[in-house]
């Protein structure tokens, strides 16, 4: 996990390497009680995910260990990855 920054020429370069021991990958779905989630999302329109919206209310969502096979299909190449995972299960 790297932190990036632009150098004097405007080129993105590694600024630092992060300690991964405290980093978690946010996966979908993120689960919250509906009333709390609706309040958080309405008060944080720029939130990047549900947990970030809830955090903006001053709360600290619980971290739950997930699976790397919980694949979010966002980009066309994600379909090929999903197909490979599913073909292994047959």
Tab-separated table of C-alpha atoms in Angstrom:
chain	number	residue	atom	x	y	z
A	1	UNK	CA	0.000	0.000	0.000
A	2	UNK	CA	1.565	3.253	-1.119
A	3	UNK	CA	0.795	6.923	-0.620
A	4	UNK	CA	1.389	8.927	-3.779
A	5	UNK	CA	2.286	12.465	-4.575
A	6	UNK	CA	3.399	14.508	-7.545
A	7	UNK	CA	7.042	15.492	-7.937
A	8	UNK	CA	8.215	18.886	-9.180
A	9	UNK	CA	7.509	17.789	-12.776
A	10	UNK	CA	3.947	16.741	-11.910
A	11	UNK	CA	4.695	13.011	-12.179
A	12	UNK	CA	2.983	10.722	-9.658
A	13	UNK	CA	5.582	9.004	-7.470
A	14	UNK	CA	5.618	6.971	-4.265
A	15	UNK	CA	5.603	9.315	-1.284
A	16	UNK	CA	5.550	6.612	1.402
A	17	UNK	CA	4.869	2.941	2.050
A	18	UNK	CA	2.030	2.385	4.516
A	19	UNK	CA	2.027	-0.127	7.363
A	20	UNK	CA	-0.627	-2.619	6.223
A	21	UNK	CA	-1.207	-4.179	9.646
A	22	UNK	CA	-3.943	-1.651	10.451
A	23	UNK	CA	-5.441	-1.288	6.945
A	24	UNK	CA	-8.707	-2.955	5.936
A	25	UNK	CA	-10.317	-3.285	2.510
A	26	UNK	CA	-13.885	-1.949	2.566
A	27	UNK	CA	-16.142	-4.462	0.847
A	28	UNK	CA	-19.707	-4.308	-0.400
A	29	UNK	CA	-22.200	-4.726	1.094
A	30	UNK	CA	-21.587	-2.587	4.156
A	31	UNK	CA	-24.451	-3.082	6.586
A	32	UNK	CA	-26.110	-0.492	8.818
A	33	UNK	CA	-29.591	0.024	10.188
A	34	UNK	CA	-31.608	1.773	7.505
A	35	UNK	CA	-32.507	4.880	9.542
A	36	UNK	CA	-28.886	5.479	10.514
A	37	UNK	CA	-27.680	4.904	6.953
A	38	UNK	CA	-30.278	7.249	5.446
A	39	UNK	CA	-29.334	9.971	7.971
A	40	UNK	CA	-25.620	9.512	7.292
A	41	UNK	CA	-26.013	9.553	3.503
A	42	UNK	CA	-28.254	12.621	3.569
A	43	UNK	CA	-25.737	14.536	5.712
A	44	UNK	CA	-22.678	13.377	3.760
A	45	UNK	CA	-23.446	13.629	0.029
A	46	UNK	CA	-19.770	13.226	-0.958
A	47	UNK	CA	-19.197	10.027	1.017
A	48	UNK	CA	-17.296	7.387	-0.938
A	49	UNK	CA	-19.016	4.485	0.823
A	50	UNK	CA	-21.616	3.764	3.504
A	51	UNK	CA	-19.077	3.347	6.305
A	52	UNK	CA	-17.501	6.720	5.483
A	53	UNK	CA	-20.944	8.341	5.701
A	54	UNK	CA	-21.589	6.753	9.102
A	55	UNK	CA	-18.113	7.798	10.272
A	56	UNK	CA	-18.987	11.407	9.385
A	57	UNK	CA	-21.632	11.252	12.138
A	58	UNK	CA	-18.837	10.625	14.642
A	59	UNK	CA	-19.478	6.878	14.856
A	60	UNK	CA	-16.917	4.091	14.490
A	61	UNK	CA	-18.325	1.178	12.441
A	62	UNK	CA	-17.296	-2.334	13.429
A	63	UNK	CA	-14.760	-4.101	11.200
A	64	UNK	CA	-15.725	-7.624	10.133
A	65	UNK	CA	-13.330	-9.943	8.323
A	66	UNK	CA	-14.495	-10.575	4.759
A	67	UNK	CA	-13.366	-12.725	1.858
A	68	UNK	CA	-11.212	-11.840	-1.155
A	69	UNK	CA	-13.750	-13.833	-3.193
A	70	UNK	CA	-16.368	-11.167	-2.405
A	71	UNK	CA	-15.724	-9.560	-5.781
A	72	UNK	CA	-17.360	-6.280	-6.729
A	73	UNK	CA	-18.020	-6.321	-10.472
A	74	UNK	CA	-17.433	-2.716	-11.510
A	75	UNK	CA	-15.251	-2.878	-14.596
A	76	UNK	CA	-15.497	-5.160	-17.656
A	77	UNK	CA	-12.321	-7.027	-16.642
A	78	UNK	CA	-14.001	-7.890	-13.307
A	79	UNK	CA	-16.374	-10.197	-15.221
A	80	UNK	CA	-13.445	-12.396	-16.298
A	81	UNK	CA	-12.236	-12.602	-12.695
A	82	UNK	CA	-15.737	-13.533	-11.500
A	83	UNK	CA	-16.032	-16.186	-14.208
A	84	UNK	CA	-12.666	-17.684	-13.169
A	85	UNK	CA	-13.790	-17.874	-9.521
A	86	UNK	CA	-17.103	-19.464	-10.466
A	87	UNK	CA	-15.477	-21.994	-12.798
A	88	UNK	CA	-13.270	-23.214	-9.917
A	89	UNK	CA	-16.375	-24.029	-7.872
A	90	UNK	CA	-17.865	-26.403	-10.466
